[in-house]
C-alpha positions as YAML, in Angstrom:
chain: A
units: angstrom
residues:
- id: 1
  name: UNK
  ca: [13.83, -22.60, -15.95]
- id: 2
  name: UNK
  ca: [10.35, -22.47, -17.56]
- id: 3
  name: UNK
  ca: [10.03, -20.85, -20.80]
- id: 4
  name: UNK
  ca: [9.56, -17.07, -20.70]
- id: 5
  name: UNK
  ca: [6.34, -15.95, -21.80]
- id: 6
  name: UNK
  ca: [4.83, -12.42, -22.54]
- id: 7
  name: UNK
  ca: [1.79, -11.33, -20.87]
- id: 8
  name: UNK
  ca: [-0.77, -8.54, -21.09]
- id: 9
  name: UNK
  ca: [-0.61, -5.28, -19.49]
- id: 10
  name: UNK
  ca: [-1.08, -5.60, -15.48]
- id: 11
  name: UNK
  ca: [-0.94, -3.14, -12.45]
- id: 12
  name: UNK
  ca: [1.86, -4.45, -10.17]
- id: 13
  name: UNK
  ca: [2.49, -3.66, -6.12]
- id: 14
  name: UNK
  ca: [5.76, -3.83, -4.64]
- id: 15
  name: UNK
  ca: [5.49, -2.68, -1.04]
- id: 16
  name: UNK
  ca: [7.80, -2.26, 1.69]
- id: 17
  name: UNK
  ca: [7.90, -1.38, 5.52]
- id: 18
  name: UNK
  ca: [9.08, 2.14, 6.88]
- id: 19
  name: UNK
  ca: [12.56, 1.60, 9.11]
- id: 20
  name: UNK
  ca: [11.82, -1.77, 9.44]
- id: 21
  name: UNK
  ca: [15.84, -1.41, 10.69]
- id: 22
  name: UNK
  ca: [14.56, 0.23, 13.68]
- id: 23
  name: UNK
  ca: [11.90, -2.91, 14.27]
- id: 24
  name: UNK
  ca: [12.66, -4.71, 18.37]
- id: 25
  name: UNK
  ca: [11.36, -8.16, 17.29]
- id: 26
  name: UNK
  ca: [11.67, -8.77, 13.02]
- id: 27
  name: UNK
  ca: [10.07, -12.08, 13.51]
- id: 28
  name: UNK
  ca: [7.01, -10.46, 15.03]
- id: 29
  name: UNK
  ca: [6.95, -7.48, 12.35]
- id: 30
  name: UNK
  ca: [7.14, -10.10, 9.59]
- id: 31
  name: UNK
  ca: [4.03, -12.30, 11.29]
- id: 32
  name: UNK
  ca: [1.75, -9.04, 11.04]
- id: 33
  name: UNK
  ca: [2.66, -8.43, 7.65]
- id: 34
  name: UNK
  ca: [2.02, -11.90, 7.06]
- id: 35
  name: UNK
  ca: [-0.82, -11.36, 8.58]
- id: 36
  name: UNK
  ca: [-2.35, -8.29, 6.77]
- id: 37
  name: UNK
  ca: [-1.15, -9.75, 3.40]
- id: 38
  name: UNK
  ca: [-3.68, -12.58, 4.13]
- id: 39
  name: UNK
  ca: [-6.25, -10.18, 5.44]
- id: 40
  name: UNK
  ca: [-6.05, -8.13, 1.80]
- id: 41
  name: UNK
  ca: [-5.68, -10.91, -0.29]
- id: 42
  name: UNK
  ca: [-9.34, -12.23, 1.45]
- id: 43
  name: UNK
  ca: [-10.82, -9.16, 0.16]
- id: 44
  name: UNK
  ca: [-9.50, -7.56, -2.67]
- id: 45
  name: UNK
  ca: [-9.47, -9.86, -6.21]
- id: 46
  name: UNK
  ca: [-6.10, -10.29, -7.35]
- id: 47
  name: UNK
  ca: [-3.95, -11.76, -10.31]
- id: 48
  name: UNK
  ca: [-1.07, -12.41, -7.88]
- id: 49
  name: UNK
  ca: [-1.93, -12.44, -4.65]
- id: 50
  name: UNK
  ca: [-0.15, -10.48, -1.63]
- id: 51
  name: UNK
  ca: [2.99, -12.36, -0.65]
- id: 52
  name: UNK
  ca: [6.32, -11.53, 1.27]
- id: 53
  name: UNK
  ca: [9.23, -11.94, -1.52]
- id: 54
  name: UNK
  ca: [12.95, -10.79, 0.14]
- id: 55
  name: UNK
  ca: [13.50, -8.90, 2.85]
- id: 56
  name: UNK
  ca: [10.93, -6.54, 4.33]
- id: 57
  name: UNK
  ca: [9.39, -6.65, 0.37]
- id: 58
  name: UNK
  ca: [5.96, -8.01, -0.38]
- id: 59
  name: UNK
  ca: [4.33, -7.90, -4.04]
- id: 60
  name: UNK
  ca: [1.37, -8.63, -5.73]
- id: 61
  name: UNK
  ca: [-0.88, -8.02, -9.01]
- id: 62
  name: UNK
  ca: [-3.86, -6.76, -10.42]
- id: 63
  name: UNK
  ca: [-6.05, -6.37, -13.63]
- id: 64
  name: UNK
  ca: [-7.13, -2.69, -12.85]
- id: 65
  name: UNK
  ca: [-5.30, 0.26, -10.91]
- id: 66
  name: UNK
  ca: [-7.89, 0.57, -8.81]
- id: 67
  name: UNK
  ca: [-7.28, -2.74, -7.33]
- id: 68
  name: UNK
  ca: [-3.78, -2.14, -6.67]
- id: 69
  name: UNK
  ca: [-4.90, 1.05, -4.68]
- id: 70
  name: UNK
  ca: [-7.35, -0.80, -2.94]
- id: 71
  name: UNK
  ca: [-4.43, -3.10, -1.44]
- id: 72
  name: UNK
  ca: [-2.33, -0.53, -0.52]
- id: 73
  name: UNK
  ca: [-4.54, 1.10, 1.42]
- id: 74
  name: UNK
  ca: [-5.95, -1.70, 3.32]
- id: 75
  name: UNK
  ca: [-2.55, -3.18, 3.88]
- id: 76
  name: UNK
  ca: [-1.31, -0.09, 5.47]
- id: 77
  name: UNK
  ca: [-4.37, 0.17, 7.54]
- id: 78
  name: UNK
  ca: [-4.07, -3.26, 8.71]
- id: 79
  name: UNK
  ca: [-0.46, -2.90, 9.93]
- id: 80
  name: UNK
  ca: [-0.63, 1.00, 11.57]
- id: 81
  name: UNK
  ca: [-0.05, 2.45, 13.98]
- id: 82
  name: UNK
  ca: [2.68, 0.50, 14.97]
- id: 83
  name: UNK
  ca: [4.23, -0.48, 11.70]
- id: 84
  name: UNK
  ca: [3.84, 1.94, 8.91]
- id: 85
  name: UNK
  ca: [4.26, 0.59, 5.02]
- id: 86
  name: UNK
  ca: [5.42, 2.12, 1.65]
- id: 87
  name: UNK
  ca: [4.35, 1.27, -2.02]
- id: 88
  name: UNK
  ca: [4.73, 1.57, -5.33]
- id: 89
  name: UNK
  ca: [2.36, 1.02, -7.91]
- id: 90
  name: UNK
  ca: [3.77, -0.21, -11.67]
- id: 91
  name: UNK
  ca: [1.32, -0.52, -14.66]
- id: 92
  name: UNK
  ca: [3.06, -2.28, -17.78]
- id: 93
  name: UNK
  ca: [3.80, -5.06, -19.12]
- id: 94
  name: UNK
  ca: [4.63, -8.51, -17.36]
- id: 95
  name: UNK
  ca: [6.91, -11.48, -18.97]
- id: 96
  name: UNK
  ca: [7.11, -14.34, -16.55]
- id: 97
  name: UNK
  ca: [10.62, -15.71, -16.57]
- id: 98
  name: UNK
  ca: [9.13, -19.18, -14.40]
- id: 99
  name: UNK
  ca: [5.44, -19.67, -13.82]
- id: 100
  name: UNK
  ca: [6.76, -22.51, -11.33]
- id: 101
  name: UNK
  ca: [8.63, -20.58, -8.75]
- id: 102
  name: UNK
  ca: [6.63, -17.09, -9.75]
- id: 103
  name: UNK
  ca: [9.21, -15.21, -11.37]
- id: 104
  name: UNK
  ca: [8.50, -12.33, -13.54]
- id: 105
  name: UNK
  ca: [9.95, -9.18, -15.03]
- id: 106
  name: UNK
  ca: [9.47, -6.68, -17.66]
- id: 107
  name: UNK
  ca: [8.02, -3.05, -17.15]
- id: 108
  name: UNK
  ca: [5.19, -3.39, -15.16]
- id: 109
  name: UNK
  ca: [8.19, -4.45, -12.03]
- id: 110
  name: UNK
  ca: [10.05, -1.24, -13.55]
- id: 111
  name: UNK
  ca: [7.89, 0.92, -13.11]
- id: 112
  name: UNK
  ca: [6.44, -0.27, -9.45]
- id: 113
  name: UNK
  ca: [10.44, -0.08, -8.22]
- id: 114
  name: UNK
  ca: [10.41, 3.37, -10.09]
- id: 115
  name: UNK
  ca: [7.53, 4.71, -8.28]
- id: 116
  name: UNK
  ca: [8.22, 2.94, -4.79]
- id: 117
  name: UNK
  ca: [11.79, 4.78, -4.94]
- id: 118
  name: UNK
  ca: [9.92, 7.84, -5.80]
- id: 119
  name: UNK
  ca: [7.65, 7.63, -2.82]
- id: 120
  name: UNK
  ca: [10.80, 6.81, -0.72]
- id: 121
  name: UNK
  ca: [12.47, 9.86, -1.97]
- id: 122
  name: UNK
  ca: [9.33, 12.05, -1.42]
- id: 123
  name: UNK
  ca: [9.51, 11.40, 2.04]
- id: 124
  name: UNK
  ca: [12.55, 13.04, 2.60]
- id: 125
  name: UNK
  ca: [11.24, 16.36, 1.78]
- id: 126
  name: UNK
  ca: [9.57, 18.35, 4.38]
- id: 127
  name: UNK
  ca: [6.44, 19.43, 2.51]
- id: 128
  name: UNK
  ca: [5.72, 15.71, 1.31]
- id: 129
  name: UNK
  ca: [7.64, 13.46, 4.06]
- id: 130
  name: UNK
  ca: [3.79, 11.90, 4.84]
- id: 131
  name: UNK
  ca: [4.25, 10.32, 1.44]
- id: 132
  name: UNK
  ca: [3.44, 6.83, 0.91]
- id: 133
  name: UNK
  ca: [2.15, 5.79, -1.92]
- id: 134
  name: UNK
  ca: [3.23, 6.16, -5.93]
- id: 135
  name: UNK
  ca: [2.51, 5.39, -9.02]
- id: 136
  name: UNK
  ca: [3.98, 5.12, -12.45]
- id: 137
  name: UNK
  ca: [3.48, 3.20, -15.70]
- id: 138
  name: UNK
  ca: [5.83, 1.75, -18.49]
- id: 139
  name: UNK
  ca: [3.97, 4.35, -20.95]
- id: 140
  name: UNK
  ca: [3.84, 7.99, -20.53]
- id: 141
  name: UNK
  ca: [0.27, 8.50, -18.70]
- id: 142
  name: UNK
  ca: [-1.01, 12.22, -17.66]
- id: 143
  name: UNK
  ca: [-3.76, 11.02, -15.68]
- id: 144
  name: UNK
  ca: [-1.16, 9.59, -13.36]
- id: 145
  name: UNK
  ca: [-0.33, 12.78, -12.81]
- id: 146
  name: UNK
  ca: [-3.79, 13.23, -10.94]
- id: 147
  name: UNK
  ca: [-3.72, 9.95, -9.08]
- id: 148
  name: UNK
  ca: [-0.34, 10.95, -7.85]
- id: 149
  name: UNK
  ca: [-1.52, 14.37, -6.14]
- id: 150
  name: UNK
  ca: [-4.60, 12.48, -4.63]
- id: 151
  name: UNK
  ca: [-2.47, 9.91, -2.97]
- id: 152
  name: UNK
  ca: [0.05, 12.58, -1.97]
- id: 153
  name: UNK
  ca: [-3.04, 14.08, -0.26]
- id: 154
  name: UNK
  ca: [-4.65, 10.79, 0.99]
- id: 155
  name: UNK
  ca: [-1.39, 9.97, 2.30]
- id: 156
  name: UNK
  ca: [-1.03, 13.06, 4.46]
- id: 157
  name: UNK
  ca: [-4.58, 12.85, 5.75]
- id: 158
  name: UNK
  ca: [-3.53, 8.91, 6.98]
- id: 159
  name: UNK
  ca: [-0.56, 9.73, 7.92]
- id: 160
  name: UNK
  ca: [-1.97, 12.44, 10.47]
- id: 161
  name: UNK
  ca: [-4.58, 10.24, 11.97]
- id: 162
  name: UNK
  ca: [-4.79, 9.50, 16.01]
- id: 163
  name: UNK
  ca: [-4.37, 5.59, 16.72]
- id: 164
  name: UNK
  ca: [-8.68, 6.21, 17.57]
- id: 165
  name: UNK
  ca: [-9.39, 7.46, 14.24]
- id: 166
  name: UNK
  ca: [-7.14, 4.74, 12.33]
- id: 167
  name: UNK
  ca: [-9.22, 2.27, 13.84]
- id: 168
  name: UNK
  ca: [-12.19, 4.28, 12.96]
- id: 169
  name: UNK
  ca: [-11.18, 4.72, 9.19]
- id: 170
  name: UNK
  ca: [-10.47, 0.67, 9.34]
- id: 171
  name: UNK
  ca: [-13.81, -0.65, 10.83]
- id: 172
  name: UNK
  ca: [-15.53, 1.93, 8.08]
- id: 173
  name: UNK
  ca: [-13.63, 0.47, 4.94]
- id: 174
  name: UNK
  ca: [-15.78, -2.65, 5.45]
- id: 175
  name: UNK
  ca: [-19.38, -1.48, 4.23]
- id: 176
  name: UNK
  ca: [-21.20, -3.77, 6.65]
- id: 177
  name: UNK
  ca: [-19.87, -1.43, 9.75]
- id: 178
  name: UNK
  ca: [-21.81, 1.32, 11.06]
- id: 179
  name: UNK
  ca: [-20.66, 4.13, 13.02]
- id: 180
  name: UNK
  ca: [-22.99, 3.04, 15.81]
- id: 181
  name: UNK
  ca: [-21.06, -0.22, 16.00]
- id: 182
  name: UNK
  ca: [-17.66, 1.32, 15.84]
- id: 183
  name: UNK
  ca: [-19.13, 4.23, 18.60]
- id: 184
  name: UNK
  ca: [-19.21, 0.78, 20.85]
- id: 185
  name: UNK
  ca: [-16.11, -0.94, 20.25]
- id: 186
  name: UNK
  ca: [-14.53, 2.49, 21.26]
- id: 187
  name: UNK
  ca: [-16.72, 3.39, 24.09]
- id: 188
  name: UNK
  ca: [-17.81, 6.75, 22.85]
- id: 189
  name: UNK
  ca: [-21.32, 7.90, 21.46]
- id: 190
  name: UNK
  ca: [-22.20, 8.08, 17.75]
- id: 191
  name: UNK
  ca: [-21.97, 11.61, 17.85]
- id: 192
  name: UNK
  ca: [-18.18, 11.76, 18.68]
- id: 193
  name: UNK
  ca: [-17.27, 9.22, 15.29]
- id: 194
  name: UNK
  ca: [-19.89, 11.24, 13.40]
- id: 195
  name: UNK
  ca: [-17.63, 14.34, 14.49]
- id: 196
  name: UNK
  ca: [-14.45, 12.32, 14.23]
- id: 197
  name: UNK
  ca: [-15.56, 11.60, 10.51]
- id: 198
  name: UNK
  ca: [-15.45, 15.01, 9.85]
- id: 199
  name: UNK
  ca: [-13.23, 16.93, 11.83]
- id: 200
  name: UNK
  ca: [-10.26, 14.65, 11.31]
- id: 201
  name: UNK
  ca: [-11.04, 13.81, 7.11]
- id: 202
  name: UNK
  ca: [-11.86, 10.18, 7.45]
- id: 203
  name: UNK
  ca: [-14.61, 11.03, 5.50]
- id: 204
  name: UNK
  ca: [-12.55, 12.57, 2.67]
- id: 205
  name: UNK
  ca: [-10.64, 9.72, 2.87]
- id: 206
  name: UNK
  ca: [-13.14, 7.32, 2.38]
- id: 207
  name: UNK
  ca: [-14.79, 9.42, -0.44]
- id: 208
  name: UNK
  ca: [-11.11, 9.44, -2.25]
- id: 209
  name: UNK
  ca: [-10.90, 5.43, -1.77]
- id: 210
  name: UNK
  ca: [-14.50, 4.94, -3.38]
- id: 211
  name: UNK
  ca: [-12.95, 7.52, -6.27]
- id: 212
  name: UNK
  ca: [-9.62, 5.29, -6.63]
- id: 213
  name: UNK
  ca: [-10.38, 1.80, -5.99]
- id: 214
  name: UNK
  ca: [-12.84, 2.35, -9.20]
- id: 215
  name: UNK
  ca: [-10.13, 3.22, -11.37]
- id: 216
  name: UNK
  ca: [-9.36, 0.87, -14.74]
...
């Protein structure tokens, strides 16, 4: 084994699909995760890129918060409706046991499994069981405090979308996509995604993501 070696503070992403138990065909799941891992790691700068580790568990890093956020988001919207995806968000400090084989520790990896377990665990309560996404750091962090309540919100706005205005939301997180364009792909007018922006809080969402994703 490589020699251990300390590392500056990071933002690390452990993610993991919802009753991926209940999954018909694992080898297809795992493909489109596979899939949308490669998708996010095209677009969103990383220090560890997207990767399936064990299991139905994929990880990766990033030098600000906002990147991590950025992922998550994308990755989930790549993979819904039919497979929905859980995170947690870690910001700490990162020793790398083996650079060769990619193994690190330290807590950055706490805190994403603390805040993962915590979004797991939110989920199971009525009022919050749209929950998806947490985030915690190594040292105590109040603003977190605000990031968590958007995401809890962000989350429950996702998680109520139709599959039409998933697909809406996705074709508008790339810039270069208009709401004419999408109003063709779907076969409805430019008035109904205009109304779909707003009726259904795609646009709230998007305005949240711009808010996040810019986060240090």
């Amino acid at each position: 084994m490589g020699r251990m070696k300390d590392q500056a503070s990071r933002v690390v992403l452990i993610g993991d699909i919802v009753d991926s138990r209940g999954a018909t065909n694992r080898r297809a799941l795992h493909r489109a995760v596979e899939k949308a891992l490669v998708g996010v790691n095209a677009v969103v700068p990383a220090l560890g890129e997207l990767r399936v580790t064990v299991g139905d568990e994929f990880q990766g890093s990033y030098a600000t918060l906002g990147g991590a956020l950025d992922a998550a988001l994308r990755v989930r919207l790549h993979l819904l409706p039919g497979v929905d995806t859980r995170f947690g968000i870690g910001r700490g400090a990162v020793t790398t046991l083996d650079a060769r084989r990619g193994l690190e520790d330290g807590p950055g990896w706490w805190a994403a499994r603390s805040a993962i377990e915590a979004a797991e665990a939110a989920a199971t309560t009525a009022a919050t069981r749209t929950a998806r996404t947490a985030v915690r750091a190594a040292d105590d962090d109040p603003v977190l405090d605000a990031v968590n309540a958007a995401l809890l919100c962000r989350d429950h706005l996702v998680g109520s979308l139709s599959d039409r205005s998933l697909r809406l939301l996705r074709g508008l997180m790339d810039p270069h996509t208009t709401q004419s364009e999408l109003a063709t792909l779907e076969g409805i007018s430019a008035s109904a995604v205009s109304q779909r922006v707003r009726a259904d809080g795609i646009g709230a969402v998007l305005a949240a993501h711009e808010l996040l994703r810019a986060l240090p």
